[in-house]
PDB file of C-alpha atoms in Angstrom:
ATOM      1  CA  MET N   1      -4.995 109.678  11.195  1.00 49.00           C
ATOM      2  CA  ASP N   2      -4.823 107.164   8.392  1.00 62.00           C
ATOM      3  CA  ILE N   3      -4.206 103.626   9.873  1.00 71.00           C
ATOM      4  CA  GLU N   4      -4.424 100.659   7.528  1.00 82.00           C
ATOM      5  CA  LEU N   5      -6.717  97.946   8.718  1.00 81.00           C
ATOM      6  CA  GLU N   6      -3.889  95.431   8.452  1.00 79.00           C
ATOM      7  CA  ALA N   7      -1.729  97.360  11.033  1.00 78.00           C
ATOM      8  CA  ILE N   8      -4.658  96.842  13.500  1.00 81.00           C
ATOM      9  CA  LEU N   9      -5.725  93.317  12.693  1.00 85.00           C
ATOM     10  CA  ILE N  10      -2.423  91.492  12.636  1.00 82.00           C
ATOM     11  CA  PRO N  11      -1.179  92.399  16.129  1.00 81.00           C
ATOM     12  CA  LEU N  12      -4.786  91.955  17.489  1.00 86.00           C
ATOM     13  CA  THR N  13      -5.107  88.634  15.920  1.00 89.00           C
ATOM     14  CA  PHE N  14      -1.729  87.501  17.200  1.00 84.00           C
ATOM     15  CA  PHE N  15      -2.578  88.364  20.756  1.00 86.00           C
ATOM     16  CA  PHE N  16      -5.976  86.703  20.498  1.00 92.00           C
ATOM     17  CA  LEU N  17      -4.064  83.605  19.111  1.00 89.00           C
ATOM     18  CA  VAL N  18      -1.826  83.800  22.352  1.00 86.00           C
ATOM     19  CA  GLY N  19      -4.920  84.103  24.600  1.00 89.00           C
ATOM     20  CA  PHE N  20      -6.530  81.119  22.817  1.00 93.00           C
ATOM     21  CA  VAL N  21      -3.494  78.858  23.352  1.00 89.00           C
ATOM     22  CA  ILE N  22      -3.378  79.842  26.967  1.00 87.00           C
ATOM     23  CA  ARG N  23      -7.005  79.237  27.432  1.00 92.00           C
ATOM     24  CA  GLN N  24      -6.874  75.883  25.709  1.00 93.00           C
ATOM     25  CA  SER N  25      -4.016  74.728  27.881  1.00 87.00           C
ATOM     26  CA  ARG N  26      -6.050  75.710  31.069  1.00 87.00           C
ATOM     27  CA  LEU N  27      -9.237  73.929  29.785  1.00 91.00           C
ATOM     28  CA  ARG N  28      -7.046  70.848  29.064  1.00 89.00           C
ATOM     29  CA  ALA N  29      -5.570  70.941  32.678  1.00 82.00           C
ATOM     30  CA  GLU N  30      -9.202  71.262  34.227  1.00 86.00           C
ATOM     31  CA  HIS N  31     -10.275  68.333  31.880  1.00 89.00           C
ATOM     32  CA  GLU N  32      -7.281  66.201  33.166  1.00 83.00           C
ATOM     33  CA  THR N  33      -8.381  67.026  36.761  1.00 80.00           C
ATOM     34  CA  GLN N  34     -11.925  66.116  36.102  1.00 85.00           C
ATOM     35  CA  ARG N  35     -10.872  62.849  34.418  1.00 85.00           C
ATOM     36  CA  ARG N  36      -8.663  61.880  37.319  1.00 80.00           C
ATOM     37  CA  PHE N  37     -11.519  62.500  39.858  1.00 80.00           C
ATOM     38  CA  GLU N  38     -13.982  60.420  37.858  1.00 84.00           C
ATOM     39  CA  LEU N  39     -11.387  57.527  37.641  1.00 81.00           C
ATOM     40  CA  GLY N  40     -10.772  57.645  41.426  1.00 78.00           C
ATOM     41  CA  VAL N  41     -14.637  57.632  42.052  1.00 80.00           C
ATOM     42  CA  ARG N  42     -15.192  54.798  39.689  1.00 82.00           C
ATOM     43  CA  THR N  43     -12.285  52.832  41.235  1.00 79.00           C
ATOM     44  CA  LEU N  44     -13.525  53.317  44.797  1.00 77.00           C
ATOM     45  CA  GLU N  45     -17.074  52.308  43.751  1.00 80.00           C
ATOM     46  CA  ARG N  46     -15.814  48.884  42.790  1.00 80.00           C
ATOM     47  CA  PHE N  47     -15.115  48.015  46.451  1.00 79.00           C
ATOM     48  CA  ASN N  48     -18.335  46.424  47.824  1.00 78.00           C
ATOM     49  CA  ASP N  49     -16.891  45.577  51.269  1.00 80.00           C
ATOM     50  CA  PRO N  50     -15.819  48.417  53.615  1.00 82.00           C
ATOM     51  CA  GLU N  51     -13.097  46.074  54.982  1.00 83.00           C
ATOM     52  CA  ALA N  52     -11.608  45.506  51.515  1.00 81.00           C
ATOM     53  CA  LEU N  53     -11.659  49.255  50.977  1.00 79.00           C
ATOM     54  CA  GLU N  54      -9.915  49.925  54.247  1.00 82.00           C
ATOM     55  CA  LYS N  55      -7.303  47.250  53.556  1.00 84.00           C
ATOM     56  CA  PHE N  56      -6.645  48.703  50.139  1.00 81.00           C
ATOM     57  CA  LEU N  57      -6.362  52.289  51.350  1.00 79.00           C
ATOM     58  CA  GLY N  58      -4.145  51.261  54.232  1.00 83.00           C
ATOM     59  CA  GLY N  59      -1.683  49.367  51.839  1.00 83.00           C
ATOM     60  CA  VAL N  60       1.163  50.821  49.759  1.00 83.00           C
ATOM     61  CA  ALA N  61      -1.041  50.565  46.534  1.00 78.00           C
ATOM     62  CA  GLY N  62      -3.726  52.528  48.292  1.00 78.00           C
ATOM     63  CA  GLN N  63      -1.515  55.315  49.398  1.00 79.00           C
ATOM     64  CA  GLU N  64      -0.105  55.563  46.018  1.00 76.00           C
ATOM     65  CA  PHE N  65      -3.659  55.777  44.471  1.00 76.00           C
ATOM     66  CA  LEU N  66      -4.536  58.580  46.885  1.00 75.00           C
ATOM     67  CA  ARG N  67      -1.305  60.420  46.264  1.00 73.00           C
ATOM     68  CA  LEU N  68      -2.074  60.285  42.489  1.00 72.00           C
ATOM     69  CA  LEU N  69      -5.638  61.508  43.119  1.00 70.00           C
ATOM     70  CA  ASP N  70      -4.489  64.327  45.295  1.00 67.00           C
ATOM     71  CA  HIS N  71      -2.200  65.994  42.685  1.00 63.00           C
ATOM     72  CA  GLY N  72      -4.924  68.328  41.220  1.00 55.00           C
ATOM     73  CA  GLU N  73      -2.728  71.228  41.173  1.00 58.00           C
ATOM     74  CA  PRO N  74       0.836  70.664  39.699  1.00 61.00           C
ATOM     75  CA  PRO N  75       3.694  70.892  42.175  1.00 71.00           C
ATOM     76  CA  LEU N  76       5.443  74.064  42.684  1.00 76.00           C
ATOM     77  CA  GLN N  77       8.475  72.932  40.782  1.00 81.00           C
ATOM     78  CA  ARG N  78       6.380  72.161  37.668  1.00 80.00           C
ATOM     79  CA  ARG N  79       4.666  75.662  37.878  1.00 82.00           C
ATOM     80  CA  LEU N  80       7.926  77.356  38.210  1.00 86.00           C
ATOM     81  CA  LEU N  81       9.412  75.576  35.139  1.00 87.00           C
ATOM     82  CA  ARG N  82       6.246  76.463  33.225  1.00 86.00           C
ATOM     83  CA  SER N  83       6.717  80.134  34.083  1.00 89.00           C
ATOM     84  CA  VAL N  84      10.353  80.009  33.043  1.00 92.00           C
ATOM     85  CA  GLN N  85       9.572  78.306  29.745  1.00 91.00           C
ATOM     86  CA  GLY N  86       6.833  80.659  28.928  1.00 90.00           C
ATOM     87  CA  GLY N  87       8.977  83.698  29.940  1.00 93.00           C
ATOM     88  CA  ILE N  88      11.801  82.380  27.695  1.00 95.00           C
ATOM     89  CA  ALA N  89       9.433  81.865  24.888  1.00 93.00           C
ATOM     90  CA  LEU N  90       7.730  85.263  25.003  1.00 91.00           C
ATOM     91  CA  SER N  91      11.203  86.988  25.496  1.00 94.00           C
ATOM     92  CA  GLY N  92      12.622  85.207  22.425  1.00 94.00           C
ATOM     93  CA  LEU N  93       9.556  86.144  20.377  1.00 92.00           C
ATOM     94  CA  GLY N  94       9.742  89.659  21.533  1.00 93.00           C
ATOM     95  CA  LEU N  95      13.490  89.903  20.677  1.00 95.00           C
ATOM     96  CA  ALA N  96      12.651  88.325  17.297  1.00 92.00           C
ATOM     97  CA  PHE N  97      10.235  91.077  16.541  1.00 91.00           C
ATOM     98  CA  LEU N  98      12.590  93.720  17.780  1.00 93.00           C
ATOM     99  CA  VAL N  99      15.477  92.393  15.602  1.00 93.00           C
ATOM    100  CA  LEU N 100      13.105  92.094  12.669  1.00 90.00           C
ATOM    101  CA  SER N 101      12.085  95.690  12.982  1.00 91.00           C
ATOM    102  CA  ALA N 102      15.561  96.908  13.222  1.00 91.00           C
ATOM    103  CA  ALA N 103      17.106  94.764  10.574  1.00 90.00           C
ATOM    104  CA  LEU N 104      14.560  95.051   7.770  1.00 87.00           C
ATOM    105  CA  ASP N 105      12.971  98.154   6.184  1.00 85.00           C
ATOM    106  CA  GLY N 106       9.196  98.342   6.476  1.00 84.00           C
ATOM    107  CA  TYR N 107       8.867  96.338   9.626  1.00 82.00           C
ATOM    108  CA  GLY N 108       8.921  99.215  11.856  1.00 84.00           C
ATOM    109  CA  ASP N 109       5.478  98.376  13.110  1.00 84.00           C
ATOM    110  CA  MET N 110       6.797  95.284  14.852  1.00 87.00           C
ATOM    111  CA  VAL N 111       8.465  97.373  17.712  1.00 91.00           C
ATOM    112  CA  ILE N 112       5.334  97.699  19.747  1.00 89.00           C
ATOM    113  CA  PRO N 113       4.362  93.905  19.793  1.00 87.00           C
ATOM    114  CA  GLY N 114       8.121  93.083  20.229  1.00 91.00           C
ATOM    115  CA  THR N 115       8.366  95.382  23.263  1.00 94.00           C
ATOM    116  CA  LEU N 116       5.107  93.933  24.739  1.00 91.00           C
ATOM    117  CA  LEU N 117       6.155  90.285  24.325  1.00 91.00           C
ATOM    118  CA  LEU N 118       9.577  91.133  25.678  1.00 94.00           C
ATOM    119  CA  CYS N 119       8.069  92.780  28.790  1.00 95.00           C
ATOM    120  CA  LEU N 120       5.664  89.993  29.323  1.00 93.00           C
ATOM    121  CA  GLY N 121       8.408  87.422  28.970  1.00 94.00           C
ATOM    122  CA  GLY N 122      10.636  89.361  31.404  1.00 95.00           C
ATOM    123  CA  ALA N 123       7.726  89.609  33.854  1.00 95.00           C
ATOM    124  CA  LEU N 124       7.235  85.926  33.846  1.00 93.00           C
ATOM    125  CA  LEU N 125      10.981  85.283  34.315  1.00 95.00           C
ATOM    126  CA  LEU N 126      11.071  87.756  37.164  1.00 96.00           C
ATOM    127  CA  GLY N 127       7.933  86.319  38.756  1.00 93.00           C
ATOM    128  CA  ALA N 128       9.398  82.828  38.437  1.00 92.00           C
ATOM    129  CA  ALA N 129      12.734  84.048  40.138  1.00 94.00           C
ATOM    130  CA  VAL N 130      10.960  85.775  42.982  1.00 94.00           C
ATOM    131  CA  ALA N 131       8.607  82.652  43.538  1.00 90.00           C
ATOM    132  CA  TYR N 132      11.628  80.390  43.592  1.00 91.00           C
ATOM    133  CA  LYS N 133      13.593  82.612  46.074  1.00 91.00           C
ATOM    134  CA  LEU N 134      10.343  82.838  48.425  1.00 90.00           C
ATOM    135  CA  ALA N 135       9.770  79.089  48.177  1.00 87.00           C
ATOM    136  CA  GLN N 136      13.304  78.467  49.177  1.00 88.00           C
ATOM    137  CA  ARG N 137      13.110  80.902  52.045  1.00 88.00           C
ATOM    138  CA  TRP N 138       9.854  79.460  53.384  1.00 86.00           C
ATOM    139  CA  GLU N 139      11.201  75.943  52.675  1.00 82.00           C
ATOM    140  CA  ILE N 140       8.239  75.036  50.437  1.00 80.00           C
ATOM    141  CA  LEU N 141      10.381  73.248  47.895  1.00 74.00           C
ATOM    142  CA  GLY N 142      11.804  70.808  50.518  1.00 64.00           C
ATOM    143  CA  ASP N 143      14.903  68.789  49.557  1.00 54.00           C
ATOM    144  CA  ARG N 144      14.098  68.769  45.888  1.00 50.00           C
ATOM    145  CA  GLY N 145      15.130  72.453  45.422  1.00 45.00           C
ATOM    146  CA  ARG N 146      18.363  72.044  46.943  1.00 48.00           C
ATOM    147  CA  GLY N 147      21.027  71.392  44.241  1.00 49.00           C
ATOM    148  CA  ARG N 148      22.603  68.353  42.584  1.00 46.00           C
ATOM    149  CA  SER N 149      21.856  65.754  45.220  1.00 45.00           C
ATOM    150  CA  SER N 150      18.080  66.261  44.915  1.00 46.00           C
ATOM    151  CA  SER N 151      17.917  64.158  41.638  1.00 45.00           C
ATOM    152  CA  PRO N 152      15.127  61.592  41.823  1.00 45.00           C
ATOM    153  CA  TYR N 153      17.331  59.103  40.093  1.00 43.00           C
ATOM    154  CA  ARG N 154      20.192  59.375  42.544  1.00 44.00           C
ATOM    155  CA  ASP N 155      17.995  57.717  45.134  1.00 46.00           C
ATOM    156  CA  LEU N 156      17.166  54.796  42.956  1.00 47.00           C
ATOM    157  CA  ALA N 157      20.720  54.304  41.872  1.00 48.00           C
ATOM    158  CA  SER N 158      21.920  54.173  45.574  1.00 48.00           C
ATOM    159  CA  SER N 159      19.287  51.552  46.486  1.00 46.00           C
TER     160      SER N 159
END
């Protein structure tokens, strides 16, 4: 069994790169959540008087402030969109590897990574579709997931 070192290192390095990009995006999201929390704490520490803090939190600006602080986890729509985007990207990359292996001589080694990427992309797309259908059935999406009239700009235009 004579396998060249490049045949092992290139796909392995590629998958490590994909893992590194995913890990960096998760670390960035955690850093953003931590930064938002620290900003909220510093803002609330500026209020010396409890009545002023109560007045601020009872007003429209205070409610908006609390709403912005509360969004540590992205909304379901954004997570579904990220899954669809990732699924399309991985499926496209997998298809590119498969087309490359079929079209050109000497690139037969690209069938395995192409198949793996295509399956990962398909799994992400299928998972996003199932999550969307379940969210609709359980009415988690609310009015925003219900077609054309749910545009956030439509409400502003009618006002």
